[in-house]
mmCIF file of C-alpha atoms and ligand atoms in Angstrom:
data_model
loop_
_atom_site.group_PDB
_atom_site.id
_atom_site.type_symbol
_atom_site.label_atom_id
_atom_site.label_comp_id
_atom_site.label_asym_id
_atom_site.label_seq_id
_atom_site.Cartn_x
_atom_site.Cartn_y
_atom_site.Cartn_z
ATOM 1 C CA MET B 1 -32.825 -39.414 63.104
ATOM 2 C CA LYS B 2 -32.800 -35.755 62.487
ATOM 3 C CA ARG B 3 -28.735 -35.268 61.655
ATOM 4 C CA SER B 4 -28.638 -31.695 63.594
ATOM 5 C CA MET B 5 -30.581 -33.604 66.898
ATOM 6 C CA LEU B 6 -28.141 -35.959 66.735
ATOM 7 C CA ALA B 7 -25.325 -33.648 66.026
ATOM 8 C CA MET B 8 -26.557 -31.515 69.402
ATOM 9 C CA GLY B 9 -26.129 -34.862 71.161
ATOM 10 C CA LEU B 10 -22.956 -34.831 69.852
ATOM 11 C CA ALA B 11 -21.617 -31.341 70.239
ATOM 12 C CA CYS B 12 -21.406 -32.408 74.477
ATOM 13 C CA GLY B 13 -18.378 -33.222 72.577
ATOM 14 C CA MET B 14 -17.684 -37.104 75.350
ATOM 15 C CA PHE B 15 -20.277 -39.146 76.991
ATOM 16 C CA THR B 16 -20.336 -42.902 77.849
ATOM 17 C CA VAL B 17 -23.265 -45.085 78.972
ATOM 18 C CA ALA B 18 -24.398 -46.424 81.943
ATOM 19 C CA THR B 19 -22.110 -49.502 83.675
ATOM 20 C CA VAL B 20 -23.255 -52.550 83.241
ATOM 21 C CA HIS B 21 -21.311 -55.667 84.181
ATOM 22 C CA ALA B 22 -20.619 -58.318 81.974
ATOM 23 C CA ALA B 23 -18.038 -61.084 82.025
ATOM 24 C CA PRO B 24 -16.243 -61.283 78.530
ATOM 25 C CA GLN B 25 -15.971 -64.167 76.315
ATOM 26 C CA GLN B 26 -13.337 -66.329 77.508
ATOM 27 C CA ASP B 27 -12.413 -68.001 75.276
ATOM 28 C CA VAL B 28 -11.709 -64.935 72.795
ATOM 29 C CA TYR B 29 -9.932 -62.838 75.854
ATOM 30 C CA ASP B 30 -7.328 -65.875 76.595
ATOM 31 C CA ALA B 31 -6.979 -66.064 72.996
ATOM 32 C CA VAL B 32 -6.013 -61.802 72.937
ATOM 33 C CA GLU B 33 -4.492 -61.908 76.357
ATOM 34 C CA GLN B 34 -1.974 -65.081 74.118
ATOM 35 C CA GLN B 35 -1.364 -62.041 71.348
ATOM 36 C CA ARG B 36 -0.263 -59.184 73.679
ATOM 37 C CA GLN B 37 3.528 -59.894 73.688
ATOM 38 C CA PRO B 38 2.988 -60.288 69.533
ATOM 39 C CA LEU B 39 2.005 -57.758 69.407
ATOM 40 C CA LEU B 40 4.561 -55.554 71.567
ATOM 41 C CA ASP B 41 7.238 -57.794 69.194
ATOM 42 C CA THR B 42 5.452 -56.767 66.403
ATOM 43 C CA LEU B 43 5.623 -53.093 67.314
ATOM 44 C CA GLU B 44 9.081 -52.982 68.440
ATOM 45 C CA THR B 45 9.649 -54.271 65.024
ATOM 46 C CA LEU B 46 7.727 -51.625 62.958
ATOM 47 C CA VAL B 47 8.811 -48.737 65.533
ATOM 48 C CA ASN B 48 11.995 -49.199 64.462
ATOM 49 C CA ILE B 49 12.206 -48.957 60.887
ATOM 50 C CA ASP B 50 11.991 -45.292 59.770
ATOM 51 C CA SER B 51 8.747 -44.861 57.740
ATOM 52 C CA GLY B 52 8.487 -40.598 57.953
ATOM 53 C CA THR B 53 5.735 -40.278 54.822
ATOM 54 C CA GLY B 54 8.408 -40.290 51.457
ATOM 55 C CA TYR B 55 10.845 -41.951 52.946
ATOM 56 C CA VAL B 56 10.526 -45.105 50.003
ATOM 57 C CA ALA B 57 13.242 -47.101 51.911
ATOM 58 C CA GLY B 58 11.858 -47.083 55.116
ATOM 59 C CA LEU B 59 8.804 -47.183 53.134
ATOM 60 C CA SER B 60 9.657 -50.008 51.444
ATOM 61 C CA GLU B 61 10.852 -52.127 54.725
ATOM 62 C CA ILE B 62 7.901 -52.228 56.353
ATOM 63 C CA GLU B 63 5.541 -53.538 53.777
ATOM 64 C CA ALA B 64 7.263 -56.394 52.638
ATOM 65 C CA LEU B 65 6.230 -56.836 56.390
ATOM 66 C CA LEU B 66 3.147 -55.712 56.254
ATOM 67 C CA THR B 67 2.680 -58.246 52.417
ATOM 68 C CA GLU B 68 4.595 -61.077 55.323
ATOM 69 C CA ARG B 69 1.601 -61.119 58.070
ATOM 70 C CA LEU B 70 -1.365 -60.677 55.432
ATOM 71 C CA GLU B 71 -0.468 -63.190 53.216
ATOM 72 C CA ALA B 72 0.228 -65.128 56.125
ATOM 73 C CA LEU B 73 -2.761 -64.539 57.803
ATOM 74 C CA GLY B 74 -4.329 -65.579 54.368
ATOM 75 C CA ALA B 75 -5.148 -62.863 52.838
ATOM 76 C CA GLU B 76 -4.457 -61.638 48.555
ATOM 77 C CA VAL B 77 -2.821 -58.213 49.097
ATOM 78 C CA GLU B 78 -2.060 -55.964 46.336
ATOM 79 C CA ALA B 79 0.307 -52.864 46.419
ATOM 80 C CA HIS B 80 -1.432 -49.937 45.169
ATOM 81 C CA PRO B 81 1.477 -46.466 44.491
ATOM 82 C CA ALA B 82 0.986 -43.054 46.565
ATOM 83 C CA GLU B 83 1.069 -41.341 42.909
ATOM 84 C CA ASN B 84 3.232 -38.374 44.293
ATOM 85 C CA PHE B 85 4.185 -39.679 48.069
ATOM 86 C CA GLY B 86 6.659 -42.776 47.274
ATOM 87 C CA GLY B 87 5.138 -45.731 48.806
ATOM 88 C CA ASN B 88 2.443 -48.304 48.286
ATOM 89 C CA THR B 89 -0.765 -48.232 50.081
ATOM 90 C CA LEU B 90 -1.500 -52.199 50.530
ATOM 91 C CA VAL B 91 -4.730 -54.024 50.111
ATOM 92 C CA GLY B 92 -5.046 -57.444 52.157
ATOM 93 C CA ARG B 93 -8.519 -59.513 51.176
ATOM 94 C CA LEU B 94 -9.444 -62.749 53.646
ATOM 95 C CA GLN B 95 -12.379 -64.560 52.599
ATOM 96 C CA GLY B 96 -15.230 -65.362 54.327
ATOM 97 C CA ASN B 97 -17.856 -67.908 54.839
ATOM 98 C CA GLY B 98 -20.539 -64.860 55.868
ATOM 99 C CA ASP B 99 -22.217 -61.858 53.864
ATOM 100 C CA ARG B 100 -20.980 -59.406 55.675
ATOM 101 C CA ASN B 101 -18.120 -56.714 54.487
ATOM 102 C CA ILE B 102 -16.112 -55.306 56.552
ATOM 103 C CA MET B 103 -12.630 -52.888 55.998
ATOM 104 C CA LEU B 104 -10.000 -51.965 58.773
ATOM 105 C CA MET B 105 -7.706 -49.027 58.210
ATOM 106 C CA ILE B 106 -4.930 -47.009 58.839
ATOM 107 C CA HIS B 107 -1.465 -45.489 57.780
ATOM 108 C CA TYR B 108 1.946 -46.978 57.782
ATOM 109 C CA ASP B 109 4.320 -43.262 57.434
ATOM 110 C CA THR B 110 4.894 -41.712 60.023
ATOM 111 C CA VAL B 111 6.298 -37.211 60.919
ATOM 112 C CA PHE B 112 9.402 -38.450 61.922
ATOM 113 C CA GLY B 113 12.459 -38.078 58.754
ATOM 114 C CA GLU B 114 16.080 -41.167 58.360
ATOM 115 C CA GLY B 115 17.353 -41.592 61.474
ATOM 116 C CA THR B 116 14.943 -41.132 64.454
ATOM 117 C CA ALA B 117 14.034 -44.661 65.180
ATOM 118 C CA LYS B 118 17.933 -44.951 65.275
ATOM 119 C CA ASP B 119 18.192 -41.819 67.800
ATOM 120 C CA ARG B 120 15.130 -43.334 70.050
ATOM 121 C CA PRO B 121 14.626 -46.431 69.030
ATOM 122 C CA PHE B 122 10.965 -48.257 71.299
ATOM 123 C CA ARG B 123 11.417 -48.940 74.544
ATOM 124 C CA ILE B 124 9.581 -49.748 77.311
ATOM 125 C CA GLU B 125 9.047 -47.866 80.620
ATOM 126 C CA GLU B 126 6.706 -47.285 83.353
ATOM 127 C CA GLY B 127 3.947 -49.225 81.385
ATOM 128 C CA ARG B 128 4.102 -47.029 78.781
ATOM 129 C CA ALA B 129 5.551 -47.791 75.140
ATOM 130 C CA TYR B 130 8.201 -45.243 73.531
ATOM 131 C CA GLY B 131 9.331 -44.697 69.552
ATOM 132 C CA PRO B 132 8.667 -42.787 66.819
ATOM 133 C CA GLY B 133 4.803 -43.617 65.456
ATOM 134 C CA VAL B 134 4.412 -46.120 67.830
ATOM 135 C CA GLY B 135 0.775 -44.355 68.958
ATOM 136 C CA ASP B 136 0.414 -42.823 65.631
ATOM 137 C CA ALA B 137 -0.910 -45.250 64.200
ATOM 138 C CA LYS B 138 1.637 -48.470 64.136
ATOM 139 C CA GLY B 139 -0.219 -49.542 67.669
ATOM 140 C CA GLY B 140 -2.757 -49.566 64.867
ATOM 141 C CA VAL B 141 -1.594 -51.350 62.628
ATOM 142 C CA ALA B 142 -0.278 -53.826 65.120
ATOM 143 C CA VAL B 143 -3.430 -54.239 66.895
ATOM 144 C CA ILE B 144 -5.370 -55.064 63.188
ATOM 145 C CA LEU B 145 -2.558 -57.585 62.420
ATOM 146 C CA HIS B 146 -3.246 -59.143 65.724
ATOM 147 C CA SER B 147 -6.574 -58.704 66.327
ATOM 148 C CA LEU B 148 -6.442 -61.506 63.091
ATOM 149 C CA GLU B 149 -4.175 -63.652 64.619
ATOM 150 C CA VAL B 150 -6.927 -63.954 67.044
ATOM 151 C CA LEU B 151 -9.993 -64.590 64.733
ATOM 152 C CA LYS B 152 -7.491 -67.028 63.019
ATOM 153 C CA THR B 153 -6.998 -69.226 67.230
ATOM 154 C CA LEU B 154 -10.444 -69.301 67.713
ATOM 155 C CA GLY B 155 -11.077 -70.257 63.554
ATOM 156 C CA PHE B 156 -14.032 -67.566 63.204
ATOM 157 C CA ASP B 157 -14.443 -66.618 59.659
ATOM 158 C CA ASP B 158 -18.351 -65.831 59.590
ATOM 159 C CA TYR B 159 -17.761 -62.481 58.008
ATOM 160 C CA GLY B 160 -17.837 -62.063 53.970
ATOM 161 C CA GLN B 161 -14.698 -60.763 53.373
ATOM 162 C CA LEU B 162 -12.629 -58.166 55.237
ATOM 163 C CA THR B 163 -9.803 -55.616 53.927
ATOM 164 C CA VAL B 164 -7.092 -54.280 55.038
ATOM 165 C CA VAL B 165 -6.003 -50.742 54.191
ATOM 166 C CA LEU B 166 -2.380 -50.213 55.249
ATOM 167 C CA ASN B 167 -1.592 -46.486 53.037
ATOM 168 C CA PRO B 168 1.881 -44.693 53.681
ATOM 169 C CA ASP B 169 0.560 -41.108 53.054
ATOM 170 C CA GLU B 170 -1.098 -39.933 55.785
ATOM 171 C CA GLU B 171 0.490 -37.931 57.678
ATOM 172 C CA LYS B 172 0.972 -35.545 54.555
ATOM 173 C CA GLY B 173 -3.610 -35.389 53.764
ATOM 174 C CA SER B 174 -3.900 -39.189 51.620
ATOM 175 C CA LEU B 175 -3.815 -37.431 48.822
ATOM 176 C CA GLY B 176 -1.701 -40.537 47.091
ATOM 177 C CA SER B 177 -4.357 -42.684 48.702
ATOM 178 C CA ARG B 178 -7.987 -41.272 49.484
ATOM 179 C CA ASP B 179 -9.521 -42.132 45.884
ATOM 180 C CA LEU B 180 -8.495 -45.999 46.304
ATOM 181 C CA ILE B 181 -10.142 -45.513 50.075
ATOM 182 C CA GLN B 182 -13.127 -43.852 48.631
ATOM 183 C CA GLN B 183 -13.454 -46.111 46.356
ATOM 184 C CA LEU B 184 -12.801 -49.486 48.985
ATOM 185 C CA SER B 185 -14.325 -47.828 51.576
ATOM 186 C CA ALA B 186 -18.336 -47.842 49.452
ATOM 187 C CA ASP B 187 -18.519 -51.422 49.526
ATOM 188 C CA GLN B 188 -18.641 -52.002 52.629
ATOM 189 C CA ASP B 189 -21.358 -52.317 55.186
ATOM 190 C CA ALA B 190 -18.044 -51.176 58.368
ATOM 191 C CA VAL B 191 -14.929 -49.397 58.482
ATOM 192 C CA LEU B 192 -12.564 -49.121 61.731
ATOM 193 C CA VAL B 193 -10.383 -46.889 61.357
ATOM 194 C CA PHE B 194 -7.449 -47.704 63.706
ATOM 195 C CA GLU B 195 -5.604 -44.032 64.546
ATOM 196 C CA PRO B 196 -4.988 -43.956 68.660
ATOM 197 C CA THR B 197 -6.772 -41.858 70.684
ATOM 198 C CA PHE B 198 -6.957 -38.833 70.611
ATOM 199 C CA SER B 199 -7.966 -37.700 73.917
ATOM 200 C CA GLU B 200 -6.547 -36.024 76.510
ATOM 201 C CA GLY B 201 -4.473 -37.568 79.155
ATOM 202 C CA ALA B 202 -4.468 -40.946 77.825
ATOM 203 C CA THR B 203 -8.160 -41.415 78.251
ATOM 204 C CA ASP B 204 -9.785 -44.639 77.067
ATOM 205 C CA ALA B 205 -12.309 -43.106 73.929
ATOM 206 C CA VAL B 206 -12.699 -44.155 70.755
ATOM 207 C CA THR B 207 -13.387 -40.744 67.816
ATOM 208 C CA VAL B 208 -16.616 -40.140 66.400
ATOM 209 C CA VAL B 209 -16.727 -36.597 64.966
ATOM 210 C CA THR B 210 -13.428 -35.259 62.890
ATOM 211 C CA LYS B 211 -13.167 -32.033 61.939
ATOM 212 C CA GLY B 212 -12.941 -31.248 58.558
ATOM 213 C CA ILE B 213 -10.548 -28.720 57.282
ATOM 214 C CA ASN B 214 -10.411 -25.369 54.775
ATOM 215 C CA TYR B 215 -7.185 -22.972 54.124
ATOM 216 C CA ALA B 216 -8.076 -20.295 53.591
ATOM 217 C CA PHE B 217 -6.261 -17.362 51.688
ATOM 218 C CA LEU B 218 -7.309 -13.541 51.661
ATOM 219 C CA GLU B 219 -4.390 -11.489 48.835
ATOM 220 C CA VAL B 220 -4.650 -7.277 48.592
ATOM 221 C CA LYS B 221 -2.494 -5.821 45.404
ATOM 222 C CA GLY B 222 -1.638 -2.423 46.187
ATOM 223 C CA ARG B 223 -0.087 -0.200 44.659
ATOM 224 C CA ALA B 224 4.133 0.774 45.759
ATOM 225 C CA SER B 225 5.676 4.140 46.074
ATOM 226 C CA HIS B 226 8.354 6.283 47.749
ATOM 227 C CA ALA B 227 7.147 6.794 51.684
ATOM 228 C CA GLY B 228 8.659 10.044 52.061
ATOM 229 C CA GLY B 229 8.367 12.014 48.830
ATOM 230 C CA ALA B 230 4.848 10.781 47.614
ATOM 231 C CA PRO B 231 3.036 8.222 49.820
ATOM 232 C CA GLU B 232 -0.633 9.215 48.236
ATOM 233 C CA GLN B 233 0.656 7.755 44.626
ATOM 234 C CA GLY B 234 0.653 4.851 46.314
ATOM 235 C CA ARG B 235 -2.129 2.263 47.441
ATOM 236 C CA ASN B 236 -1.215 0.900 50.931
ATOM 237 C CA ALA B 237 -1.964 -3.186 50.526
ATOM 238 C CA ILE B 238 -1.100 -3.821 54.479
ATOM 239 C CA MET B 239 -4.068 -1.228 55.831
ATOM 240 C CA GLU B 240 -6.158 -3.090 53.468
ATOM 241 C CA LEU B 241 -5.298 -6.768 54.631
ATOM 242 C CA SER B 242 -5.770 -4.835 58.428
ATOM 243 C CA HIS B 243 -8.653 -3.881 57.228
ATOM 244 C CA GLN B 244 -10.327 -6.880 55.714
ATOM 245 C CA LEU B 245 -9.226 -9.258 58.690
ATOM 246 C CA LEU B 246 -10.160 -7.492 61.239
ATOM 247 C CA GLN B 247 -13.708 -6.976 58.825
ATOM 248 C CA LEU B 248 -13.559 -10.689 58.474
ATOM 249 C CA GLY B 249 -12.902 -11.626 62.104
ATOM 250 C CA ASP B 250 -15.823 -13.626 62.463
ATOM 251 C CA LEU B 251 -16.460 -15.802 59.650
ATOM 252 C CA GLY B 252 -17.006 -18.812 62.465
ATOM 253 C CA ASP B 253 -20.341 -19.307 63.763
ATOM 254 C CA PRO B 254 -19.820 -21.396 67.148
ATOM 255 C CA ASP B 255 -23.164 -22.580 66.839
ATOM 256 C CA LYS B 256 -22.220 -25.403 64.053
ATOM 257 C CA GLU B 257 -18.885 -25.091 65.352
ATOM 258 C CA THR B 258 -16.987 -23.355 63.048
ATOM 259 C CA THR B 259 -13.851 -21.943 62.612
ATOM 260 C CA LEU B 260 -12.038 -19.934 60.737
ATOM 261 C CA ASN B 261 -8.339 -18.831 62.413
ATOM 262 C CA TRP B 262 -6.233 -15.546 60.772
ATOM 263 C CA THR B 263 -2.606 -17.443 61.409
ATOM 264 C CA ILE B 264 -0.031 -15.909 58.753
ATOM 265 C CA VAL B 265 0.051 -13.062 57.677
ATOM 266 C CA GLU B 266 2.980 -11.232 55.086
ATOM 267 C CA GLY B 267 2.968 -8.068 53.556
ATOM 268 C CA GLY B 268 5.767 -5.391 52.426
ATOM 269 C CA SER B 269 9.393 -5.191 51.466
ATOM 270 C CA LYS B 270 10.643 -1.976 52.309
ATOM 271 C CA ARG B 271 10.682 0.411 55.047
ATOM 272 C CA ASN B 272 10.718 3.927 52.988
ATOM 273 C CA VAL B 273 8.344 1.720 50.221
ATOM 274 C CA ILE B 274 4.147 1.881 50.498
ATOM 275 C CA PRO B 275 4.297 -1.875 49.622
ATOM 276 C CA GLU B 276 1.747 -3.202 47.125
ATOM 277 C CA HIS B 277 1.304 -6.683 48.080
ATOM 278 C CA ALA B 278 -0.370 -8.052 51.272
ATOM 279 C CA GLN B 279 -1.873 -11.627 52.156
ATOM 280 C CA ALA B 280 -2.938 -13.266 55.106
ATOM 281 C CA GLU B 281 -3.549 -17.010 55.105
ATOM 282 C CA GLY B 282 -6.429 -18.724 58.143
ATOM 283 C CA ASP B 283 -7.120 -22.624 58.576
ATOM 284 C CA MET B 284 -10.953 -23.443 58.877
ATOM 285 C CA ARG B 285 -12.713 -26.123 60.639
ATOM 286 C CA TYR B 286 -16.080 -26.870 60.410
ATOM 287 C CA VAL B 287 -18.416 -30.885 60.569
ATOM 288 C CA ASP B 288 -20.677 -29.093 58.666
ATOM 289 C CA SER B 289 -20.604 -29.709 55.172
ATOM 290 C CA SER B 290 -22.406 -25.923 54.265
ATOM 291 C CA GLU B 291 -20.582 -24.222 55.537
ATOM 292 C CA TYR B 292 -17.947 -24.508 53.136
ATOM 293 C CA GLU B 293 -20.677 -22.285 51.379
ATOM 294 C CA ARG B 294 -21.443 -20.087 53.709
ATOM 295 C CA VAL B 295 -18.157 -19.359 54.542
ATOM 296 C CA LEU B 296 -16.844 -18.541 51.058
ATOM 297 C CA ASN B 297 -20.416 -16.426 50.039
ATOM 298 C CA GLU B 298 -20.112 -14.171 53.471
ATOM 299 C CA ALA B 299 -16.506 -13.468 52.597
ATOM 300 C CA ARG B 300 -17.239 -12.263 49.460
ATOM 301 C CA ASP B 301 -19.549 -10.332 49.986
ATOM 302 C CA ILE B 302 -17.362 -8.470 53.335
ATOM 303 C CA THR B 303 -14.772 -7.916 51.378
ATOM 304 C CA ALA B 304 -16.415 -6.044 48.907
ATOM 305 C CA ASN B 305 -16.084 -3.259 52.003
ATOM 306 C CA GLN B 306 -12.784 -1.835 50.803
ATOM 307 C CA LEU B 307 -10.923 0.936 53.303
ATOM 308 C CA ILE B 308 -8.558 1.942 50.264
ATOM 309 C CA ASP B 309 -10.133 2.648 46.513
ATOM 310 C CA ASP B 310 -8.054 1.780 43.198
ATOM 311 C CA THR B 311 -6.574 -2.388 45.646
ATOM 312 C CA GLU B 312 -7.784 -5.484 44.190
ATOM 313 C CA VAL B 313 -8.832 -7.923 47.498
ATOM 314 C CA GLU B 314 -8.911 -11.939 47.009
ATOM 315 C CA PHE B 315 -10.061 -14.494 48.967
ATOM 316 C CA ARG B 316 -10.121 -18.163 48.076
ATOM 317 C CA LEU B 317 -11.632 -20.777 50.619
ATOM 318 C CA ASP B 318 -9.080 -24.484 49.002
ATOM 319 C CA LYS B 319 -10.701 -27.578 50.496
ATOM 320 C CA GLY B 320 -8.410 -30.173 52.849
ATOM 321 C CA ARG B 321 -9.697 -33.247 54.811
ATOM 322 C CA PRO B 322 -13.908 -33.281 55.097
ATOM 323 C CA PRO B 323 -15.457 -33.377 58.276
ATOM 324 C CA LEU B 324 -16.660 -37.143 59.965
ATOM 325 C CA PRO B 325 -20.133 -35.553 61.091
ATOM 326 C CA GLY B 326 -22.280 -37.244 63.790
ATOM 327 C CA ASN B 327 -24.617 -39.471 61.799
ATOM 328 C CA PRO B 328 -26.220 -42.425 63.235
ATOM 329 C CA GLN B 329 -24.697 -45.412 62.053
ATOM 330 C CA THR B 330 -20.854 -43.695 63.571
ATOM 331 C CA GLN B 331 -23.264 -43.801 66.669
ATOM 332 C CA ALA B 332 -24.470 -47.321 66.721
ATOM 333 C CA LEU B 333 -20.639 -48.194 66.095
ATOM 334 C CA ALA B 334 -19.772 -46.519 69.175
ATOM 335 C CA GLU B 335 -22.791 -47.698 71.408
ATOM 336 C CA GLN B 336 -21.435 -51.090 70.140
ATOM 337 C CA ALA B 337 -18.003 -51.264 71.455
ATOM 338 C CA GLN B 338 -18.908 -49.306 74.202
ATOM 339 C CA LYS B 339 -21.094 -52.373 74.974
ATOM 340 C CA ILE B 340 -18.092 -54.370 74.756
ATOM 341 C CA TYR B 341 -15.627 -52.870 76.778
ATOM 342 C CA GLN B 342 -19.119 -53.308 78.998
ATOM 343 C CA GLU B 343 -17.927 -57.214 79.068
ATOM 344 C CA LEU B 344 -14.005 -56.018 80.230
ATOM 345 C CA ASP B 345 -15.670 -53.310 83.372
ATOM 346 C CA ARG B 346 -14.402 -50.254 81.362
ATOM 347 C CA GLU B 347 -15.405 -47.137 80.430
ATOM 348 C CA LEU B 348 -14.848 -45.886 77.024
ATOM 349 C CA LEU B 349 -15.708 -42.489 75.932
ATOM 350 C CA ALA B 350 -17.273 -41.585 72.640
ATOM 351 C CA ALA B 351 -14.908 -37.941 71.765
ATOM 352 C CA GLU B 352 -14.737 -35.515 69.040
ATOM 353 C CA ILE B 353 -11.643 -34.671 67.091
ATOM 354 C CA GLY B 354 -10.595 -30.623 66.214
ATOM 355 C CA GLY B 355 -8.392 -32.600 63.761
ATOM 356 C CA GLY B 356 -9.140 -34.508 60.604
ATOM 357 C CA THR B 357 -8.458 -37.950 60.041
ATOM 358 C CA ASP B 358 -8.835 -40.441 56.160
ATOM 359 C CA ALA B 359 -12.149 -41.374 57.957
ATOM 360 C CA ALA B 360 -13.900 -39.198 56.679
ATOM 361 C CA TYR B 361 -12.321 -40.254 53.307
ATOM 362 C CA ALA B 362 -14.452 -43.797 54.447
ATOM 363 C CA TYR B 363 -17.293 -41.550 55.405
ATOM 364 C CA HIS B 364 -19.860 -41.119 51.833
ATOM 365 C CA ALA B 365 -22.871 -38.590 53.634
ATOM 366 C CA ASP B 366 -25.153 -39.284 50.730
ATOM 367 C CA SER B 367 -25.573 -43.307 51.641
ATOM 368 C CA PRO B 368 -26.208 -45.742 55.146
ATOM 369 C CA THR B 369 -23.109 -47.475 54.718
ATOM 370 C CA PRO B 370 -20.405 -47.811 55.724
ATOM 371 C CA ALA B 371 -21.235 -47.024 59.166
ATOM 372 C CA VAL B 372 -17.733 -45.729 60.103
ATOM 373 C CA LEU B 373 -15.178 -45.985 63.370
ATOM 374 C CA GLU B 374 -12.328 -44.615 64.542
ATOM 375 C CA SER B 375 -9.645 -44.365 67.124
ATOM 376 C CA LEU B 376 -9.520 -48.160 67.187
ATOM 377 C CA GLY B 377 -5.734 -48.366 67.889
ATOM 378 C CA LEU B 378 -3.466 -48.267 71.315
ATOM 379 C CA VAL B 379 -4.371 -45.412 73.669
ATOM 380 C CA GLY B 380 -1.858 -43.076 74.377
ATOM 381 C CA GLY B 381 -0.772 -39.469 73.813
ATOM 382 C CA GLY B 382 2.426 -36.820 72.730
ATOM 383 C CA TYR B 383 1.888 -37.900 68.904
ATOM 384 C CA HIS B 384 4.202 -36.138 66.424
ATOM 385 C CA SER B 385 6.527 -35.606 69.181
ATOM 386 C CA ASP B 386 9.891 -36.724 70.802
ATOM 387 C CA GLU B 387 7.829 -38.178 74.109
ATOM 388 C CA GLU B 388 4.801 -40.341 71.978
ATOM 389 C CA TYR B 389 3.762 -43.573 73.762
ATOM 390 C CA VAL B 390 1.029 -45.994 74.606
ATOM 391 C CA GLN B 391 -0.614 -47.145 77.095
ATOM 392 C CA LEU B 392 0.611 -51.484 77.983
ATOM 393 C CA ASP B 393 -2.338 -51.758 79.457
ATOM 394 C CA SER B 394 -4.838 -50.972 76.801
ATOM 395 C CA VAL B 395 -3.205 -53.527 74.872
ATOM 396 C CA VAL B 396 -5.371 -56.744 76.212
ATOM 397 C CA PRO B 397 -8.812 -54.530 76.360
ATOM 398 C CA ARG B 398 -8.082 -52.678 72.701
ATOM 399 C CA LEU B 399 -7.878 -56.274 70.974
ATOM 400 C CA TYR B 400 -10.312 -57.370 72.286
ATOM 401 C CA LEU B 401 -12.326 -54.455 71.308
ATOM 402 C CA THR B 402 -11.378 -55.003 67.579
ATOM 403 C CA THR B 403 -11.647 -59.480 67.674
ATOM 404 C CA ARG B 404 -15.335 -59.009 69.138
ATOM 405 C CA MET B 405 -16.756 -56.090 67.139
ATOM 406 C CA ILE B 406 -15.712 -57.848 64.181
ATOM 407 C CA MET B 407 -17.576 -60.969 65.813
ATOM 408 C CA GLU B 408 -20.659 -59.319 66.409
ATOM 409 C CA LEU B 409 -20.171 -57.185 62.638
ATOM 410 C CA SER B 410 -20.171 -60.425 60.835
ATOM 411 C CA ASP B 411 -23.257 -61.917 62.680
ATOM 412 C CA ALA B 412 -25.523 -58.505 62.247
ATOM 413 C CA GLU B 413 -28.764 -58.873 60.841
ATOM 414 C CA THR B 414 -28.195 -57.744 56.808
ATOM 415 C CA GLU B 415 -30.627 -54.888 56.684
ATOM 416 C CA ASP B 416 -32.572 -54.223 53.111
HETATM 417 ZN ZN1 ZN P 501 -1.473 -40.931 62.240
#
């Protein structure tokens, strides 16, 4: 399938397939319903332990709890330190009797500092659960653990190996766990990622495209002089920077969904001094990997045209998280998820989001495997805010979805 065609289809943002009513698999559904309350109990426990990125005391407490849970499910658990961040990435492996390898992945750190859980602990109100990290992404941790409980109840072990990866540094870019994620994901047939839904208005959706992010820097060196006595001897870095920013205004490309927005400007020191230094920072989002080179080259060409002689202009583009671009394997998993939702007579959207997640590290652009699908956690909203919540009525559908995805992926024909 041509990637460009697919990207065009995905560019429409969200779509669904026609609804065909089918009944749920009753034994699975019954086992899922039995896990509803236990999942909420797990979620309460997790939310009430602070685990901001780098807060080692809280991260360790959660690590101990998750290790115990995974071992009780029959997994062998390893801990890999997240360099420079503190905390460990937990890798739990369950051996089955089949030959398909599936990875279930999510982070257990949050953006909230020590004391947040005490100030506003887990609470349930009008069909929603609230608390720090309840959706992003402790709900996802709970969905993984309790889907595995459902499989255990059903005695299902037709998978080859299930690998559970729980990392402690996602909210700071996963720099201490991304190599491990890339390495572990390479051996998988499918990787399911359990961030919450990101759509507006708590819409029930999975994510099929996440944008990559790069950081743009523009720096101008001029020459200082007295603004009253000898302005002509100065070289005004702010004037040159302004000229460059206006020239660089359209580095984005709407057709490719690339944006570059300048968001920070600094320059000058005293009102009576011609500024010798000015700089700006910009936020680039993209889905097409070739856009890094294009933007870098165009920016360097454009900045060669200077307004003020004898100023020095430097443009830099630092790489952040890569994108999860639209691709046929992800699309196939999304369609599979939509069909499973139809068994519950529910609609599931396939969404594109502007942010980046660890799903991008699990995606291997040069290989058809693994197939990667994002946002299998709970349905919610208000992430990173005091109002963060998840919808209680999403617990059963989401547990059913993950359980059935694992069952179907395990039984899939192996492609040669
Ligand atoms: Zn998250």
